[in-house]
Coordinates of C-alpha atoms and ligand atoms in Angstrom, one line a residue:
Chain D
M1 CA 33.1 40.4 -15.0
T2 CA 29.5 39.3 -14.7
L3 CA 27.7 40.4 -11.5
P4 CA 26.2 37.8 -9.2
L5 CA 22.9 39.8 -9.2
E6 CA 21.4 42.4 -11.4
V7 CA 17.8 43.6 -11.0
K8 CA 16.5 45.5 -14.0
K9 CA 13.3 47.7 -13.9
L10 CA 11.4 45.1 -11.9
S11 CA 7.7 45.6 -11.4
K12 CA 5.1 43.5 -9.6
R13 CA 1.4 44.0 -9.1
F14 CA -1.2 41.9 -7.3
K15 CA -4.8 41.7 -8.1
D16 CA -7.0 43.1 -5.4
G17 CA -10.6 42.4 -6.2
E18 CA -11.3 44.2 -9.4
N19 CA -8.2 46.4 -9.5
Y20 CA -4.5 45.7 -9.6
I21 CA -2.3 47.3 -7.0
D22 CA 1.4 48.0 -7.6
I23 CA 3.6 46.5 -5.0
L24 CA 7.0 47.0 -6.8
K25 CA 7.6 49.7 -9.4
D26 CA 10.6 49.9 -11.6
I27 CA 13.2 48.6 -9.2
S28 CA 16.8 48.4 -10.4
F29 CA 20.1 47.6 -8.6
S30 CA 23.0 45.2 -8.7
L31 CA 25.3 43.5 -6.3
N32 CA 29.0 42.6 -6.4
Q33 CA 30.6 39.5 -5.0
G34 CA 31.3 39.8 -1.3
E35 CA 28.7 42.5 -0.8
F36 CA 26.2 42.2 2.1
V37 CA 23.2 44.6 1.7
A38 CA 20.2 45.3 3.8
I39 CA 16.6 46.1 2.7
V40 CA 14.5 47.9 5.3
G41 CA 11.0 49.1 5.1
P42 CA 7.6 49.0 6.8
S43 CA 5.6 45.8 7.0
G44 CA 3.6 45.2 3.8
S45 CA 5.8 47.4 1.7
G46 CA 6.8 44.5 -0.6
K47 CA 10.2 43.4 0.8
S48 CA 9.3 39.7 0.9
T49 CA 7.8 40.0 -2.6
L50 CA 11.0 41.5 -3.9
L51 CA 13.1 38.8 -2.3
S52 CA 10.8 36.1 -3.7
I53 CA 11.2 37.4 -7.2
I54 CA 15.0 37.7 -6.9
G55 CA 15.0 34.1 -5.4
A56 CA 13.0 32.8 -8.4
L57 CA 10.1 31.8 -6.2
L58 CA 7.8 34.3 -7.9
T59 CA 7.7 35.8 -11.3
S60 CA 7.8 39.5 -12.0
D61 CA 5.3 41.3 -14.3
D62 CA 8.0 43.6 -15.9
G63 CA 11.7 43.7 -15.9
D64 CA 14.1 41.0 -15.1
V65 CA 16.5 39.5 -12.6
L66 CA 19.9 38.3 -13.8
I67 CA 21.9 35.7 -11.8
N68 CA 25.5 35.5 -12.9
G69 CA 24.3 37.1 -16.1
H70 CA 21.4 34.6 -16.8
A71 CA 17.9 35.9 -17.0
V72 CA 15.5 34.3 -14.6
S73 CA 12.4 35.2 -16.6
K74 CA 13.5 32.9 -19.4
L75 CA 13.5 29.9 -17.2
S76 CA 10.9 27.2 -16.9
E77 CA 9.5 26.1 -13.5
K78 CA 12.1 23.3 -13.4
G79 CA 14.8 25.7 -14.5
R80 CA 13.9 28.0 -11.6
S81 CA 13.9 25.1 -9.2
D82 CA 17.4 24.1 -10.4
L83 CA 18.5 27.7 -10.1
R84 CA 17.3 27.9 -6.5
L85 CA 19.1 24.6 -5.7
S86 CA 22.4 25.6 -7.2
Q87 CA 22.6 29.4 -7.0
M88 CA 20.5 30.5 -4.0
G89 CA 21.0 30.1 -0.3
F90 CA 17.8 30.9 1.6
I91 CA 17.6 31.8 5.2
F92 CA 14.0 32.1 6.4
Q93 CA 12.5 33.9 9.3
S94 CA 12.3 30.9 11.5
A95 CA 15.0 28.4 10.6
E96 CA 12.5 26.0 8.8
L97 CA 14.5 22.9 9.3
L98 CA 13.1 19.4 8.8
P99 CA 12.1 18.1 12.2
Y100 CA 13.3 14.6 11.4
L101 CA 16.9 15.3 10.3
H102 CA 19.8 16.1 12.6
A103 CA 22.0 19.1 11.7
F104 CA 24.4 17.2 9.5
D105 CA 21.6 15.6 7.5
Q106 CA 19.9 19.0 7.0
L107 CA 23.0 20.1 5.1
D108 CA 23.6 16.7 3.5
L109 CA 20.1 16.7 2.0
V110 CA 20.5 19.9 0.0
A111 CA 23.8 18.7 -1.4
K112 CA 22.3 15.3 -2.2
L113 CA 19.5 17.0 -4.1
H114 CA 22.3 18.8 -6.1
Q115 CA 24.0 15.4 -6.7
V116 CA 27.2 16.3 -4.9
D117 CA 29.2 13.1 -4.1
K118 CA 29.2 11.7 -0.7
T119 CA 32.7 12.4 0.5
E120 CA 32.5 16.0 -0.7
R121 CA 29.1 16.4 1.0
K122 CA 30.5 15.1 4.2
K123 CA 33.5 17.5 4.1
R124 CA 31.4 20.6 3.3
A125 CA 28.8 19.9 5.9
K126 CA 31.3 19.3 8.6
E127 CA 33.3 22.5 7.7
L128 CA 30.2 24.6 7.5
L129 CA 28.8 23.4 10.8
S130 CA 32.0 24.1 12.6
D131 CA 32.2 27.6 10.8
V132 CA 28.8 28.4 12.5
G133 CA 30.0 27.1 15.8
L134 CA 28.0 23.8 15.8
G135 CA 31.0 21.5 15.3
S136 CA 30.0 19.5 18.4
R137 CA 26.3 19.3 17.7
I138 CA 26.2 17.9 14.2
K139 CA 24.0 14.9 15.3
H140 CA 21.5 17.2 17.2
Y141 CA 17.9 17.3 15.9
P142 CA 16.0 20.7 15.7
H143 CA 14.1 20.0 18.9
Q144 CA 17.4 19.6 20.7
L145 CA 18.7 23.0 19.5
S146 CA 17.9 26.5 20.7
G147 CA 16.4 29.1 18.3
G148 CA 19.8 30.7 17.7
E149 CA 21.4 27.3 17.0
K150 CA 18.6 26.4 14.6
Q151 CA 19.2 29.6 12.7
R152 CA 22.9 28.7 12.6
V153 CA 22.1 25.4 11.0
A154 CA 19.9 27.3 8.5
I155 CA 22.8 29.6 7.7
A156 CA 25.2 26.7 7.1
R157 CA 22.5 25.0 4.9
A158 CA 22.2 28.2 2.8
F159 CA 25.9 28.0 1.9
M160 CA 26.0 24.2 1.3
N161 CA 25.7 24.2 -2.5
D162 CA 28.1 27.1 -2.9
P163 CA 25.5 29.5 -4.2
A164 CA 26.0 32.8 -6.0
L165 CA 23.5 34.6 -3.8
I166 CA 22.3 34.5 -0.1
L167 CA 18.8 35.7 0.6
A168 CA 17.7 36.2 4.2
D169 CA 14.1 37.3 5.0
E170 CA 14.0 38.8 8.5
P171 CA 16.4 36.1 9.9
T172 CA 16.4 37.6 13.4
A173 CA 12.7 38.2 13.8
S174 CA 12.2 35.4 16.2
L175 CA 15.4 35.9 18.2
D176 CA 16.4 38.1 21.2
E177 CA 18.7 41.1 20.7
E178 CA 21.9 39.4 21.7
R179 CA 21.2 36.3 19.5
S180 CA 20.2 38.6 16.6
H181 CA 23.6 40.3 16.7
E182 CA 25.4 36.9 16.7
I183 CA 23.4 35.6 13.8
V184 CA 23.8 38.7 11.6
S185 CA 27.5 38.9 12.3
L186 CA 27.7 35.2 11.5
I187 CA 26.0 35.8 8.2
K188 CA 28.4 38.6 7.4
Q189 CA 31.4 36.5 8.4
E190 CA 30.4 33.7 6.0
V191 CA 29.4 36.1 3.2
K192 CA 32.9 37.7 3.4
A193 CA 34.8 34.5 3.9
K194 CA 33.1 32.8 0.9
N195 CA 32.9 36.0 -1.1
K196 CA 29.2 35.7 -1.8
A197 CA 26.6 38.4 -2.6
A198 CA 23.9 38.6 0.1
I199 CA 20.6 40.4 0.8
M200 CA 19.0 40.6 4.2
V201 CA 15.5 42.0 4.8
T202 CA 15.1 43.4 8.3
H203 CA 13.2 46.0 10.2
D204 CA 15.8 46.1 13.0
E205 CA 17.8 49.3 12.4
S206 CA 20.5 48.1 14.7
M207 CA 21.5 45.4 12.3
L208 CA 22.3 47.8 9.5
S209 CA 25.8 48.4 10.8
Y210 CA 26.8 45.0 9.6
C211 CA 25.9 45.7 6.0
D212 CA 27.9 47.3 3.2
R213 CA 24.9 49.1 1.7
V214 CA 21.3 49.8 2.9
F215 CA 18.2 50.1 0.7
R216 CA 14.9 51.5 1.9
M217 CA 11.6 50.5 0.4
K218 CA 9.6 53.7 -0.2
N219 CA 6.6 54.2 -2.5
H220 CA 7.1 50.8 -4.0
T221 CA 10.7 51.3 -5.0
L222 CA 14.1 51.0 -3.5
I223 CA 16.1 54.0 -2.4
E224 CA 19.7 53.6 -1.3
D225 CA 21.1 55.3 1.9
N226 CA 24.2 57.3 1.3
Chain E
M1 CA 14.5 9.5 -1.5
F2 CA 14.7 6.2 0.4
H3 CA 16.8 7.5 3.2
L4 CA 14.7 10.6 3.7
A5 CA 11.5 8.5 3.7
I6 CA 13.0 6.2 6.3
K7 CA 14.3 9.0 8.5
D8 CA 10.9 10.7 8.5
M9 CA 9.2 7.5 9.4
R10 CA 11.7 6.7 12.2
F11 CA 11.2 10.1 13.6
S12 CA 7.4 9.9 13.7
K13 CA 7.3 6.3 14.8
V14 CA 4.0 6.4 16.5
K15 CA 2.2 8.1 13.7
Y16 CA 3.5 5.7 11.0
G17 CA 3.3 2.7 13.4
L18 CA -0.3 3.4 13.9
I19 CA -1.0 3.3 10.1
A20 CA 1.1 0.2 9.7
F21 CA -0.9 -1.5 12.5
I22 CA -4.3 -0.5 11.0
L23 CA -3.2 -1.7 7.6
F24 CA -1.9 -4.9 9.2
L25 CA -5.2 -5.5 11.0
I26 CA -7.4 -4.9 8.0
A27 CA -5.2 -6.9 5.7
S28 CA -5.2 -9.8 8.2
L29 CA -8.9 -9.7 8.4
V30 CA -9.2 -9.7 4.6
L31 CA -6.8 -12.6 4.3
I32 CA -8.4 -14.6 7.1
V33 CA -11.9 -14.1 5.7
S34 CA -10.6 -15.2 2.3
G35 CA -9.0 -18.2 3.9
L36 CA -12.3 -19.1 5.5
A37 CA -14.1 -18.5 2.2
S38 CA -11.9 -20.9 0.4
G39 CA -12.0 -23.4 3.3
L40 CA -15.7 -23.3 3.5
S41 CA -16.0 -23.6 -0.2
A42 CA -13.7 -26.6 -0.2
Q43 CA -15.7 -28.3 2.5
N44 CA -18.8 -27.9 0.4
I45 CA -17.7 -28.7 -3.1
A46 CA -14.1 -30.1 -3.1
M47 CA -15.3 -33.5 -4.2
L48 CA -16.9 -31.8 -7.3
T49 CA -14.0 -29.4 -8.1
E50 CA -11.5 -32.2 -7.8
S51 CA -13.6 -34.5 -9.8
E52 CA -12.5 -35.7 -13.3
A53 CA -16.1 -35.5 -14.5
T54 CA -16.9 -32.9 -17.1
S55 CA -20.6 -33.1 -17.5
F56 CA -23.4 -34.3 -15.2
F57 CA -26.8 -35.8 -16.2
V58 CA -29.4 -34.6 -13.6
R59 CA -33.2 -34.4 -13.5
S60 CA -34.6 -31.4 -15.3
D61 CA -36.7 -30.5 -12.2
S62 CA -33.7 -30.8 -9.8
E63 CA -32.4 -27.2 -10.4
N64 CA -29.0 -28.9 -11.0
Q65 CA -28.9 -30.1 -7.4
L66 CA -27.5 -33.6 -7.1
D67 CA -29.4 -34.3 -4.0
Q68 CA -32.7 -33.3 -5.6
S69 CA -32.0 -35.5 -8.6
G70 CA -32.3 -39.3 -8.9
F71 CA -32.7 -42.1 -11.4
L72 CA -33.3 -45.8 -11.4
I73 CA -30.6 -47.1 -13.7
E74 CA -31.1 -50.9 -13.8
D75 CA -32.4 -50.8 -17.3
L76 CA -29.9 -48.2 -18.5
I77 CA -26.9 -50.3 -17.5
E78 CA -28.3 -53.2 -19.5
E79 CA -28.9 -51.0 -22.6
I80 CA -25.8 -48.7 -22.4
P81 CA -23.1 -50.4 -20.3
T82 CA -20.9 -48.1 -18.3
E83 CA -17.9 -49.3 -20.3
Q84 CA -19.1 -46.9 -23.0
G85 CA -17.7 -44.1 -20.8
W86 CA -20.2 -43.1 -18.1
Q87 CA -20.5 -43.7 -14.4
P88 CA -23.4 -43.4 -11.9
L89 CA -22.7 -40.9 -9.1
V90 CA -24.4 -41.6 -5.8
T91 CA -24.2 -39.3 -2.8
H92 CA -25.6 -41.1 0.1
P93 CA -25.6 -39.4 3.5
V94 CA -24.7 -41.6 6.4
R95 CA -24.3 -40.9 10.1
F96 CA -21.6 -43.1 11.6
I97 CA -21.0 -44.0 15.2
H98 CA -17.3 -44.1 15.9
D99 CA -15.8 -46.1 18.8
G100 CA -19.1 -46.4 20.5
Y101 CA -19.6 -42.7 21.0
V102 CA -23.3 -42.9 20.4
N103 CA -23.9 -39.2 21.1
E104 CA -21.5 -37.9 18.6
K105 CA -22.4 -39.2 15.2
L106 CA -20.1 -38.4 12.3
G107 CA -22.0 -37.1 9.2
V108 CA -20.4 -38.3 6.0
T109 CA -21.3 -38.6 2.3
M110 CA -21.0 -42.2 1.2
V111 CA -20.1 -42.6 -2.5
P112 CA -20.1 -46.1 -4.0
V113 CA -17.6 -46.5 -6.8
N114 CA -16.0 -48.9 -9.2
A115 CA -12.5 -48.3 -8.0
D116 CA -11.1 -48.9 -11.5
T117 CA -12.8 -45.7 -12.9
L118 CA -12.0 -42.0 -12.7
L119 CA -14.8 -41.5 -10.2
Y120 CA -12.5 -42.9 -7.5
P121 CA -9.7 -40.5 -6.5
G122 CA -7.3 -43.1 -5.0
T123 CA -5.6 -42.9 -1.6
I124 CA -2.8 -41.0 0.0
E125 CA -2.4 -43.4 2.9
G126 CA -3.3 -46.9 3.8
E127 CA -4.7 -49.5 1.4
D128 CA -6.6 -49.0 -1.9
L129 CA -10.2 -50.0 -2.5
I130 CA -9.2 -51.7 -5.8
N131 CA -7.7 -54.6 -3.9
S132 CA -10.4 -54.9 -1.3
S133 CA -13.7 -56.6 -0.9
G134 CA -16.3 -56.4 1.8
L135 CA -17.3 -53.4 4.0
N136 CA -14.0 -51.5 3.6
I137 CA -14.0 -47.8 3.1
V138 CA -11.5 -45.1 2.1
V139 CA -12.3 -41.8 3.8
D140 CA -11.3 -38.2 3.5
Q141 CA -8.4 -37.3 5.8
T142 CA -10.4 -34.6 7.5
M143 CA -11.9 -37.4 9.5
K144 CA -8.5 -37.7 11.3
S145 CA -9.5 -34.5 13.2
D146 CA -12.5 -36.5 14.5
G147 CA -10.1 -39.1 15.8
V148 CA -10.5 -41.7 13.0
E149 CA -7.5 -43.8 12.3
L150 CA -6.6 -46.6 9.9
N151 CA -8.4 -49.9 10.8
D152 CA -10.9 -48.1 12.9
T153 CA -14.5 -49.3 12.5
L154 CA -17.5 -47.1 11.8
Y155 CA -21.0 -48.3 12.6
D156 CA -24.2 -47.2 10.8
E157 CA -27.2 -47.7 13.0
E158 CA -29.7 -47.4 10.2
T159 CA -28.4 -50.4 8.3
D160 CA -26.7 -52.1 11.3
L161 CA -23.5 -52.4 9.2
T162 CA -19.9 -51.9 10.4
F163 CA -17.3 -50.5 8.0
T164 CA -13.5 -50.7 8.3
V165 CA -11.4 -47.7 7.4
I166 CA -8.6 -49.0 5.2
G167 CA -7.3 -45.8 3.7
F168 CA -7.3 -42.1 3.5
T169 CA -7.9 -39.8 0.6
E170 CA -7.6 -36.0 0.4
N171 CA -9.7 -33.0 -0.8
Q172 CA -12.8 -35.1 -0.9
T173 CA -15.5 -33.3 1.0
Y174 CA -19.1 -32.6 -0.1
R175 CA -21.7 -30.4 1.6
H176 CA -19.4 -29.9 4.7
T177 CA -19.0 -33.6 5.3
P178 CA -16.1 -35.9 4.5
V179 CA -16.6 -38.3 1.6
V180 CA -16.4 -42.0 2.2
Y181 CA -15.7 -44.3 -0.7
V182 CA -17.0 -47.9 -0.7
T183 CA -17.0 -50.4 -3.6
E184 CA -20.2 -50.8 -5.6
E185 CA -20.2 -54.5 -4.8
A186 CA -20.3 -53.9 -1.1
F187 CA -22.8 -51.1 -1.4
Y188 CA -25.4 -53.1 -3.3
A189 CA -24.6 -56.5 -1.9
E190 CA -25.3 -55.3 1.6
E191 CA -28.5 -53.9 0.3
I192 CA -28.0 -50.5 1.6
S193 CA -29.9 -49.6 -1.5
P194 CA -32.1 -52.4 -3.0
N195 CA -32.0 -51.0 -6.5
R196 CA -29.3 -49.6 -8.7
V197 CA -29.8 -45.9 -8.3
A198 CA -27.9 -42.7 -9.1
N199 CA -28.3 -39.1 -8.2
G200 CA -26.6 -38.2 -11.4
L201 CA -24.6 -39.7 -14.2
V202 CA -21.2 -38.4 -15.2
V203 CA -18.9 -38.6 -18.2
F204 CA -15.2 -37.8 -18.1
E205 CA -14.9 -36.4 -21.5
D206 CA -17.7 -35.0 -23.6
N207 CA -19.2 -37.5 -26.0
T208 CA -22.3 -36.3 -27.9
T209 CA -23.5 -39.7 -29.1
L210 CA -23.2 -41.3 -25.7
Q211 CA -24.8 -38.3 -24.0
D212 CA -27.7 -38.2 -26.5
D213 CA -28.3 -41.9 -26.2
I214 CA -28.5 -41.5 -22.4
S215 CA -30.9 -38.5 -22.6
N216 CA -33.1 -40.4 -25.0
F217 CA -33.2 -43.5 -22.8
L218 CA -33.9 -41.6 -19.6
D219 CA -36.2 -38.7 -20.3
E220 CA -36.7 -36.3 -17.4
G221 CA -33.1 -35.4 -17.4
E222 CA -30.5 -33.1 -19.0
W223 CA -26.8 -32.7 -19.3
V224 CA -25.2 -29.8 -17.5
D225 CA -21.6 -28.6 -17.0
K226 CA -19.6 -29.3 -13.9
A227 CA -19.6 -25.6 -13.0
E228 CA -23.4 -25.5 -13.0
V229 CA -23.6 -28.4 -10.6
I230 CA -21.1 -26.8 -8.3
D231 CA -23.0 -23.5 -8.3
A232 CA -26.1 -25.4 -7.4
V233 CA -24.7 -27.1 -4.3
P234 CA -26.9 -25.7 -1.5
G235 CA -25.2 -22.9 0.4
H236 CA -22.2 -22.6 -1.9
S237 CA -23.2 -19.5 -3.8
S238 CA -24.7 -17.6 -0.9
E239 CA -21.9 -18.6 1.4
Q240 CA -19.3 -17.4 -1.1
M241 CA -21.2 -14.3 -2.0
S242 CA -21.6 -13.1 1.6
L243 CA -17.9 -13.7 2.4
N244 CA -16.7 -12.1 -0.8
M245 CA -19.0 -9.1 0.0
M246 CA -17.3 -8.9 3.3
I247 CA -13.9 -8.9 1.7
F248 CA -15.0 -6.3 -0.8
F249 CA -16.2 -4.0 1.9
L250 CA -13.1 -4.5 3.9
I251 CA -11.0 -3.5 1.0
V252 CA -13.2 -0.4 0.3
I253 CA -13.0 0.5 4.0
S254 CA -9.2 0.1 4.0
A255 CA -9.0 2.3 0.9
F256 CA -10.8 5.1 2.6
V257 CA -9.0 4.7 6.0
L258 CA -5.6 4.7 4.4
A259 CA -6.4 7.6 2.0
A260 CA -7.6 9.6 5.0
F261 CA -4.5 8.9 7.1
F262 CA -2.1 9.7 4.3
Y263 CA -4.0 12.8 3.5
I264 CA -3.9 14.1 7.0
I265 CA -0.1 13.3 7.2
T266 CA 0.4 15.1 3.9
I267 CA -1.6 18.2 5.1
Q268 CA 0.5 18.3 8.2
K269 CA 3.7 18.4 6.1
L270 CA 2.6 20.9 3.5
K271 CA 4.8 23.6 5.0
Q272 CA 7.8 21.3 5.0
F273 CA 7.1 20.5 1.3
G274 CA 7.0 24.3 0.6
I275 CA 10.4 24.8 2.3
L276 CA 11.9 21.8 0.4
K277 CA 10.6 23.2 -2.9
A278 CA 11.9 26.6 -2.1
I279 CA 15.4 25.3 -1.6
G280 CA 15.2 23.4 -4.9
A281 CA 13.6 20.0 -4.3
K282 CA 11.4 18.8 -7.3
N283 CA 7.9 17.5 -7.2
T284 CA 9.0 14.1 -8.4
F285 CA 11.4 13.9 -5.5
L286 CA 8.7 14.9 -2.9
V287 CA 6.0 12.7 -4.3
G288 CA 8.5 9.9 -4.8
T289 CA 9.5 10.1 -1.2
T290 CA 5.9 10.0 0.0
L291 CA 5.0 7.1 -2.2
M292 CA 8.2 5.3 -1.0
Q293 CA 6.9 5.6 2.5
V294 CA 3.6 4.1 1.5
V295 CA 5.4 1.2 -0.3
I296 CA 7.6 0.6 2.8
L297 CA 4.6 0.6 5.1
A298 CA 2.5 -1.6 2.8
V299 CA 5.2 -4.1 2.2
F300 CA 6.0 -4.3 5.9
S301 CA 2.3 -4.6 7.0
L302 CA 1.2 -6.9 4.3
S303 CA 4.1 -9.3 4.8
L304 CA 3.3 -9.4 8.5
S305 CA -0.4 -10.1 7.8
V306 CA 0.5 -12.9 5.3
L307 CA 2.7 -14.4 8.0
F308 CA 0.0 -13.9 10.6
T309 CA -2.6 -15.6 8.4
Y310 CA -0.2 -18.4 7.7
S311 CA 0.3 -18.9 11.4
M312 CA -3.5 -19.1 11.7
T313 CA -3.4 -22.5 10.0
F314 CA -1.6 -23.8 13.0
I315 CA -3.6 -21.9 15.7
L316 CA -7.1 -22.6 14.4
P317 CA -8.6 -25.9 15.6
E318 CA -8.0 -28.7 13.0
G319 CA -11.6 -29.1 12.0
M320 CA -12.0 -25.4 11.2
P321 CA -12.5 -24.9 7.5
F322 CA -9.5 -22.6 6.8
D323 CA -7.6 -22.8 3.6
F324 CA -4.2 -20.9 3.2
N325 CA -4.3 -20.6 -0.5
L326 CA -1.1 -18.8 -1.6
I327 CA -2.5 -17.6 -4.9
T328 CA -5.6 -16.1 -3.3
I329 CA -3.5 -14.6 -0.6
M330 CA -1.1 -13.0 -3.1
I331 CA -4.0 -11.6 -5.1
Y332 CA -5.6 -10.0 -2.1
S333 CA -2.2 -8.7 -0.9
L334 CA -1.5 -7.1 -4.2
L335 CA -5.0 -5.6 -4.2
M336 CA -4.4 -4.1 -0.7
F337 CA -1.0 -2.8 -1.9
A338 CA -2.6 -1.1 -4.9
V339 CA -5.3 0.3 -2.7
S340 CA -2.7 1.8 -0.4
L341 CA -0.8 3.4 -3.3
L342 CA -4.0 4.8 -4.7
G343 CA -4.8 6.3 -1.3
A344 CA -1.4 8.0 -1.2
L345 CA -1.6 9.1 -4.8
L346 CA -4.7 11.1 -3.9
S347 CA -2.7 13.3 -1.5
S348 CA 0.2 13.6 -4.0
R349 CA -1.9 16.2 -5.8
R350 CA -1.7 18.4 -2.7
I351 CA 2.1 18.1 -2.7
V352 CA 2.3 19.2 -6.3
K353 CA 0.1 22.2 -5.7
V354 CA 2.2 23.6 -2.8
D355 CA 3.6 27.0 -3.7
P356 CA 7.3 27.3 -2.7
Q357 CA 6.8 31.0 -2.3
Q358 CA 4.9 30.4 0.9
A359 CA 8.2 29.6 2.5
M360 CA 9.1 33.3 2.3
G361 CA 7.6 35.2 5.2
G362 CA 5.1 37.9 5.1
T363 CA 2.5 36.8 2.6
E364 CA -0.2 35.4 4.9
Ligands
LIG1 N1 0.1 36.5 -3.6 C1 -0.4 37.7 -3.3 N2 -1.6 38.1 -3.7 C2 -2.0 39.4 -3.4 N3 -1.4 40.2 -2.6 C3 -0.2 39.9 -2.1 C4 0.4 38.6 -2.4 N4 1.6 38.5 -1.8 C5 1.8 39.7 -1.1 N5 0.7 40.5 -1.3 C6 0.6 41.8 -0.8 O1 1.7 42.5 -1.2 C7 2.1 43.4 -0.1 C8 3.6 43.2 0.2 O2 3.8 42.0 0.9 P1 5.2 41.6 1.4 O3 6.1 41.5 0.3 O4 5.0 40.3 2.2 O5 5.6 42.7 2.4 P2 6.7 42.8 3.5 O6 7.5 41.6 3.4 O7 7.5 44.0 3.2 O8 6.0 42.9 4.8 C9 1.2 43.2 1.0 O9 0.2 44.2 1.1 C10 0.6 41.8 0.7 O10 -0.7 41.8 1.2
LIG2 MG1 8.0 40.0 4.8

């Protein structure tokens, strides 16, 4: 069986003036379906960079990322864009919804971009919004929703195109503790219900209990907790 | 694309409404000025543009201005009769007194014609000169806005003659005055002019032998094209040039204003474009949506300004030289449309350059 995600000997350096500095060195790991893992590490340690490469937003210098067995490094820019649309569900730090669309349309848009037909779009969007507890607010605009509610819409949006992989970069950074627990347990609930692989970057240790495995960023590489 | 474009614009009504309003104002100004330009131009030269004449014989020292040109043609008519295909053109300024309003004289250009020739444009209302004798005149219909009606009489103090309006013609104005047609018989019989004179001679199709014969008989003159005579009408070129200059600058200004507005809006939305790219939207989709918004705005605003300009033809006082010329209006509307798209295209480069990775936190 092909794995939803395999990371193989991934390296990334950035140019800093005259010299290159290594941000990621020789990172390898893989995820199974239905697995929810966390990446923790100090600020500036390269967590977002790693997530960007896995999410086909950034290219690596060495090594490769395989999504359902397909190598990302072989794809053109358009190919990566298509891959993000169909196989990746992103959950950003602050929900990053479009201000001019209500909750239903936020979800509808991504499925429309993926050319899903109208009745199917409607069915999925309604189901997902009620899954995240917003069944009664589907016509609410971002400015009419609280921070937690916006993040719920973003979670629902991430699942809209039935992706292989969910990538969340500090999804609770702008929420209070109670809301943070709700959001992370919601992500877990959806990941398990839909049997997806998911990576969450966080620096809140109290969120780690929701995750199946925990990786720590140390000396530019990932070390798994036992 | 279309739905997203509309939803965005509906959400930011004030912002997009403001641009639409500015585009509407500038476009209306362009269209109204162009209407004035063609109205003024018509008032000055319509008689010539509408004329069937192809070439004009004018004095060499007249700089092609009919009013500076003049010939005694008594001998010419004997030698080369007009039947050979030419006609004398006389433009005779007269100031009429209408209904006894001594203080409000009506300036007109009187043109004596043989009503059987192409020099005479015919009537749209009332009786024709062909069947008339005596001091009857056919006048341009713009005189209606001065209150002139059929069978009214117009008095010329200078010659102490009274003319009767028997018909109206259209598009016959010259040097900002209505043209008044009178028969040659009446014009010369009443001795308004003691001698057979002409400001210029015209032919209605080019005929080298005839034209050479005339030039040889009347030295001091030369044949010029209709276009050259039109360009030489006093005020015409400078009037048109300054109005066209105004239109040109208005269009340049609108190009810059629109480009600046669209650019600012695009900059404000760069983060949104980054997010959309991250979740898989293509450049073509994002640029397409933005251009769609400009098309919607431009079509909306330009249609409104065409309607507004059209309504001006009813609002402006009747004597105002304003000409709603659909072809000119369409050309300027299309030009404004192209200018708006060009302005938007400029900011499209910024959209294409947005890096989707910026959506992922932590890389400030
Ligand atoms: N495009 C880039 N060019 C140069 N340096 C970068 C770039 N992106 C990130 N970095 C650097 O890489 C390091 C890791 O950044 P990041 O992945 O955002 O860390 P984290 O998410 O763990 O806080 C930081 O020191 C950052 O300054
Ligand atoms: Mg980060």
